[in-house]
XYZ file of C-alpha atoms in Angstrom:
396
model
C 104.154 145.426 88.021
C 100.734 146.470 89.709
C 100.204 145.714 93.530
C 98.037 142.803 94.226
C 96.138 144.621 96.818
C 94.851 146.740 93.899
C 94.232 143.954 91.412
C 90.945 142.219 90.924
C 90.946 138.927 92.398
C 89.781 135.042 91.386
C 89.333 132.315 93.910
C 90.478 128.928 93.024
C 90.305 125.582 94.934
C 92.880 123.173 95.665
C 92.405 121.101 92.636
C 93.071 124.094 90.579
C 96.267 125.157 92.619
C 97.807 121.566 92.428
C 97.252 121.747 88.464
C 98.619 124.981 88.246
C 101.550 124.069 90.172
C 102.340 120.869 88.008
C 102.051 123.101 84.727
C 105.185 125.612 86.467
C 107.098 122.454 87.504
C 107.078 120.993 83.779
C 105.143 118.224 84.892
C 102.779 118.444 82.117
C 104.683 118.964 78.899
C 103.827 119.279 76.238
C 101.424 121.545 77.880
C 103.257 124.653 79.229
C 100.644 127.349 79.668
C 97.074 128.070 80.006
C 95.015 127.612 77.000
C 92.820 130.227 75.041
C 89.837 129.659 72.987
C 92.232 128.814 69.698
C 94.434 126.312 71.355
C 91.960 124.730 73.099
C 89.687 124.131 69.680
C 92.843 122.700 68.206
C 93.440 120.048 71.319
C 89.997 119.167 71.078
C 89.869 118.738 67.499
C 93.714 116.859 67.536
C 94.376 115.645 70.977
C 97.873 117.158 70.074
C 100.184 119.807 71.473
C 102.950 120.490 68.953
C 102.593 117.037 68.020
C 102.260 115.180 71.126
C 99.279 113.778 72.735
C 97.660 115.624 75.571
C 94.060 114.684 76.146
C 92.242 117.970 76.497
C 92.449 121.491 77.095
C 94.536 122.970 80.045
C 92.265 125.696 81.030
C 91.248 128.099 84.142
C 87.793 128.561 84.462
C 86.586 128.634 88.054
C 82.740 128.550 89.201
C 81.141 131.132 91.268
C 79.325 134.166 90.828
C 81.985 136.306 92.282
C 84.445 134.675 89.766
C 82.072 135.282 86.739
C 81.649 139.031 87.526
C 85.400 139.321 87.967
C 86.126 137.321 84.527
C 83.545 139.375 82.685
C 85.188 142.828 83.945
C 88.748 141.975 82.806
C 90.588 143.506 80.111
C 93.345 142.224 77.633
C 96.764 143.204 79.665
C 95.252 143.583 83.065
C 96.816 142.015 86.108
C 94.935 139.702 88.080
C 95.717 138.099 91.561
C 94.689 134.524 91.952
C 93.635 133.365 95.461
C 93.769 130.112 97.172
C 92.456 129.786 100.528
C 91.923 133.560 100.662
C 95.993 134.287 100.122
C 97.602 135.394 96.804
C 98.481 132.347 94.981
C 99.773 133.696 91.735
C 99.513 136.788 89.417
C 98.096 136.497 85.962
C 98.309 138.663 82.796
C 95.160 138.725 81.041
C 95.620 137.579 77.207
C 91.840 136.461 76.794
C 88.581 135.786 78.556
C 86.256 133.401 76.598
C 83.269 131.223 76.891
C 83.526 127.352 77.714
C 80.715 124.576 77.615
C 81.244 122.900 81.198
C 79.197 119.949 79.754
C 81.434 119.714 76.776
C 84.601 119.685 78.708
C 83.331 117.174 81.341
C 82.591 114.928 78.174
C 86.338 115.207 77.055
C 87.587 114.555 80.751
C 85.295 111.659 81.869
C 83.682 110.419 78.566
C 80.469 111.131 79.695
C 78.193 114.140 81.399
C 76.025 111.738 83.358
C 75.711 113.409 86.812
C 75.360 109.999 88.170
C 78.958 109.591 87.593
C 81.056 110.527 90.563
C 83.718 112.136 88.776
C 81.160 114.186 86.880
C 79.221 115.251 90.098
C 82.402 116.514 91.713
C 83.637 118.512 88.719
C 80.749 120.090 87.148
C 80.219 122.025 90.342
C 83.689 123.630 90.144
C 83.352 124.659 86.433
C 82.214 128.137 85.294
C 81.208 129.033 81.794
C 84.270 131.667 81.394
C 88.031 130.726 80.791
C 91.059 132.953 81.467
C 94.448 132.584 79.799
C 97.621 134.516 80.011
C 100.807 134.285 81.394
C 101.139 133.505 85.567
C 103.563 133.709 88.199
C 103.221 131.637 91.181
C 103.814 134.059 94.202
C 105.651 131.125 96.028
C 107.974 129.011 94.189
C 106.948 125.260 94.382
C 108.456 123.559 97.157
C 107.969 120.146 95.421
C 111.100 117.877 96.088
C 109.873 114.736 94.060
C 111.826 115.276 91.049
C 115.079 116.032 93.168
C 114.431 112.435 95.342
C 113.693 110.214 92.158
C 116.936 111.507 90.516
C 118.835 111.069 93.822
C 117.499 107.431 94.070
C 118.476 106.867 90.641
C 121.977 107.913 91.192
C 122.193 106.186 94.463
C 121.858 102.620 92.699
C 123.028 103.751 89.124
C 119.514 103.061 87.916
C 119.621 102.320 84.238
C 115.655 101.988 84.168
C 113.072 103.410 86.156
C 109.545 102.208 86.253
C 106.552 104.262 87.775
C 103.258 102.796 89.139
C 100.333 105.204 90.018
C 98.231 104.015 92.798
C 95.550 104.929 95.412
C 96.446 101.580 97.648
C 93.087 102.248 99.135
C 93.406 100.083 100.868
C 96.667 98.380 100.036
C 95.774 94.484 99.316
C 97.525 91.257 98.101
C 96.983 91.969 94.564
C 98.633 95.327 94.693
C 101.460 94.051 96.327
C 101.888 91.170 93.303
C 101.472 94.147 90.847
C 104.558 95.996 92.583
C 106.593 92.927 92.703
C 105.809 92.192 88.935
C 107.066 95.501 88.408
C 110.248 95.323 90.249
C 111.212 91.960 88.172
C 112.692 93.820 85.027
C 113.426 97.571 86.362
C 116.152 98.833 88.773
C 113.932 101.320 90.495
C 110.299 101.397 90.939
C 108.907 104.717 91.993
C 105.020 104.735 93.398
C 103.108 107.582 92.920
C 100.614 107.553 95.852
C 97.660 109.672 95.179
C 96.516 112.136 97.332
C 92.663 112.208 96.850
C 90.392 115.087 97.587
C 87.423 113.131 98.613
C 86.746 111.830 102.100
C 85.776 108.404 100.490
C 89.235 107.299 100.965
C 91.617 106.360 103.586
C 93.953 109.300 104.351
C 97.127 109.535 102.882
C 99.275 109.139 105.785
C 97.746 105.742 106.659
C 97.990 104.674 102.846
C 101.683 105.596 103.123
C 102.148 103.820 106.333
C 100.909 100.555 105.047
C 102.810 100.914 101.870
C 106.163 101.508 103.977
C 105.417 98.611 105.852
C 105.284 96.152 102.831
C 108.335 97.564 100.844
C 110.381 97.874 104.449
C 109.470 93.967 105.155
C 109.224 92.511 102.215
C 110.888 93.712 99.312
C 114.640 95.022 98.631
C 116.104 97.962 100.072
C 116.488 100.668 98.204
C 114.575 100.112 94.944
C 110.982 101.437 95.596
C 110.094 105.135 96.324
C 106.965 106.534 97.230
C 106.213 109.809 96.284
C 102.668 111.744 96.732
C 101.082 112.627 93.634
C 97.783 115.011 93.807
C 94.894 113.151 92.752
C 92.936 116.487 90.901
C 90.232 115.864 88.369
C 92.695 115.939 85.628
C 93.580 112.584 86.467
C 89.875 111.584 86.364
C 88.097 109.804 83.416
C 89.391 107.665 80.467
C 92.400 110.118 79.927
C 93.533 109.023 83.280
C 96.621 106.825 81.853
C 97.552 109.542 79.229
C 98.007 111.909 81.899
C 99.564 109.420 84.112
C 102.293 108.473 81.329
C 102.758 112.539 80.730
C 103.624 113.241 84.489
C 105.375 110.097 85.142
C 107.759 110.747 82.231
C 108.206 114.372 83.336
C 109.404 112.933 86.831
C 112.313 111.262 84.733
C 110.719 107.430 84.820
C 110.847 105.529 81.529
C 108.327 102.992 81.907
C 104.495 103.170 83.346
C 102.988 99.834 84.277
C 99.140 99.767 84.601
C 96.816 96.892 86.010
C 94.891 95.511 83.507
C 91.603 96.222 85.766
C 92.964 99.891 85.550
C 89.411 102.057 85.571
C 91.219 104.228 82.751
C 92.373 101.316 80.751
C 89.343 101.204 78.451
C 89.203 99.333 75.182
C 87.440 100.647 71.767
C 87.143 98.867 68.386
C 89.280 100.330 65.399
C 89.963 98.727 62.479
C 88.650 95.025 63.344
C 91.022 94.936 66.093
C 90.732 95.933 69.925
C 92.937 98.516 70.932
C 93.322 100.400 74.374
C 93.447 104.094 75.152
C 97.083 103.851 75.298
C 97.338 103.192 71.556
C 96.199 106.790 71.301
C 99.533 108.199 73.177
C 101.730 110.152 70.594
C 105.259 111.401 71.135
C 105.385 110.635 74.802
C 108.752 108.951 74.899
C 107.470 106.245 77.868
C 107.008 102.790 77.573
C 103.653 101.735 79.007
C 103.271 98.352 79.761
C 99.865 96.206 80.838
C 100.232 93.772 83.859
C 97.889 91.061 84.291
C 94.827 90.821 86.635
C 95.448 88.834 89.545
C 92.858 87.010 91.516
C 92.952 84.278 94.128
C 91.991 80.909 92.965
C 90.676 78.175 95.407
C 91.767 75.202 92.929
C 95.225 76.837 92.717
C 94.908 77.848 96.409
C 97.238 80.861 95.745
C 97.058 84.329 93.959
C 97.277 83.968 90.257
C 97.154 85.438 86.877
C 93.644 85.364 85.286
C 95.974 84.890 82.074
C 97.412 81.487 83.349
C 94.753 80.530 85.820
C 92.442 77.388 83.811
C 89.768 77.307 86.329
C 87.041 80.146 85.708
C 85.621 82.964 87.742
C 83.477 80.655 89.627
C 86.986 79.901 91.686
C 88.115 83.008 91.527
C 88.145 85.925 94.466
C 88.961 89.373 92.816
C 90.338 92.083 94.664
C 87.767 94.995 94.834
C 89.196 97.766 96.800
C 85.936 99.626 97.366
C 84.365 96.275 98.825
C 87.736 95.434 100.744
C 87.458 99.151 102.141
C 83.884 98.565 103.188
C 84.759 95.683 105.365
C 87.538 98.054 106.903
C 84.980 100.940 107.408
C 82.534 98.315 109.110
C 85.256 97.307 111.546
C 85.920 93.884 110.273
C 89.266 92.257 109.301
C 89.498 91.228 105.989
C 90.764 87.473 105.234
C 94.703 87.738 104.926
C 94.108 86.380 101.249
C 92.695 89.810 100.657
C 94.745 91.946 102.835
C 97.933 91.361 104.974
C 96.874 91.163 108.740
C 99.519 93.677 109.646
C 97.946 96.424 107.248
C 94.405 95.529 108.205
C 95.275 95.980 111.859
C 97.088 99.399 111.302
C 94.240 100.523 109.270
C 91.778 99.541 111.666
C 93.497 100.928 114.598
C 93.597 104.300 112.645
C 89.896 103.866 111.588
C 88.868 103.397 115.153
C 90.879 104.832 117.442
C 90.252 104.282 121.284
C 87.548 101.376 120.083
C 87.701 99.116 123.406
C 86.758 100.291 126.610
C 88.998 97.909 128.360
C 91.547 96.197 126.304
C 93.373 94.913 129.052
C 90.590 92.894 130.079
C 89.848 91.749 126.419
C 93.614 90.528 126.272
C 92.781 88.634 129.639
C 89.558 87.095 128.701
C 89.980 85.839 125.300
C 93.550 85.712 124.328
C 96.186 83.120 125.662
C 98.700 85.479 127.899
C 102.301 84.383 128.709
C 103.070 85.834 132.172
C 102.490 89.498 132.879
C 100.679 91.119 130.216
C 102.937 93.823 128.847
C 101.436 97.097 127.390
C 99.592 96.548 123.927
C 98.011 98.607 121.332
C 94.677 98.112 119.531
C 96.973 97.098 116.379
C 98.335 94.201 118.499
C 95.024 93.403 119.647
C 93.846 93.075 116.227
C 96.770 90.690 115.000
C 96.348 88.571 117.986
C 92.441 88.068 117.228
C 93.482 87.357 113.505
C 95.470 84.226 114.873
C 92.219 83.012 116.658
C 90.514 83.434 113.326
C 93.110 81.307 111.702
C 92.865 78.500 114.241
C 91.114 75.565 112.483
C 90.902 72.481 115.017
C 87.074 72.992 115.980
C 86.232 73.728 112.408
């Protein structure tokens, strides 16, 4: 093998690196390799690989003038070094360099090439006009232990059925909690794939993981829920998201996937006089896909209910819109507890606004009931006590 120091180099970003690792770890089966022009066209026409669903070609086509110059100069059989963060990530033996249409690829991923779509805007800037395919080898073996941890969790409770959920929990709200409980009702083990985003419009992964762990450890049965990370790269975007979720969940060893009815990738289309969802297009992926109800808070029922069973209509229902709830938190406001559990809101605010109060001890003395000496309290404790005041109703 030629020394990588003498090879031509191709620069890739974190999303491309994540996708290449997923493929090598066998988590995108039936896709097993980078696709060339002939394979790509076949997938575009049929949506299948070896008779099994795969929604779009799996290709490597990074943007950038330097990358374009390198790709144009490559010859069949030449060894190429792929760099990530300026370090060798993989080596690839070139089979083909071929033209692609970025707009066409965007349409197959997102169902639109409208630049106002946030996913389109982010992805179009990272796609070049030339793709390269060939056998590649990672410079370092994947360090992921997720498949092993799922297998160990299954063995620990002798799980016959393992259900998966893919969620951002951005933030974790009451409807998420109900969906998790619903998913646990008829399974032995629930695996929550918690998305690790590449955008700054989300709470960081650790904060979201901590809120999930709090809920699981305090309000669910032990050893029946496992939270694992899943890189939220562009291949999970758009209206094909559920198909990729199902493929990855199956390859991680789960046999069921639960999705919410208001899932962004669910979609509906009209075919032969019947309503069908995107999941009706899944062929050959041996995983059961269940669509859960959409949950709302009804001020007549005075509880969280399924829209399928509540008779009172939208004018009595409060929806759980994650973006709006996150906006409240980012403004420093405590959401009502019918939206988010108070302990979770307090934890998130303490992370978003560290050292927010100039004199926390004085605030405690001035506006909160104190018994005896004031022990050392955190900002999280303060938010919890403040929520108790919000819930006092004797003067309202």
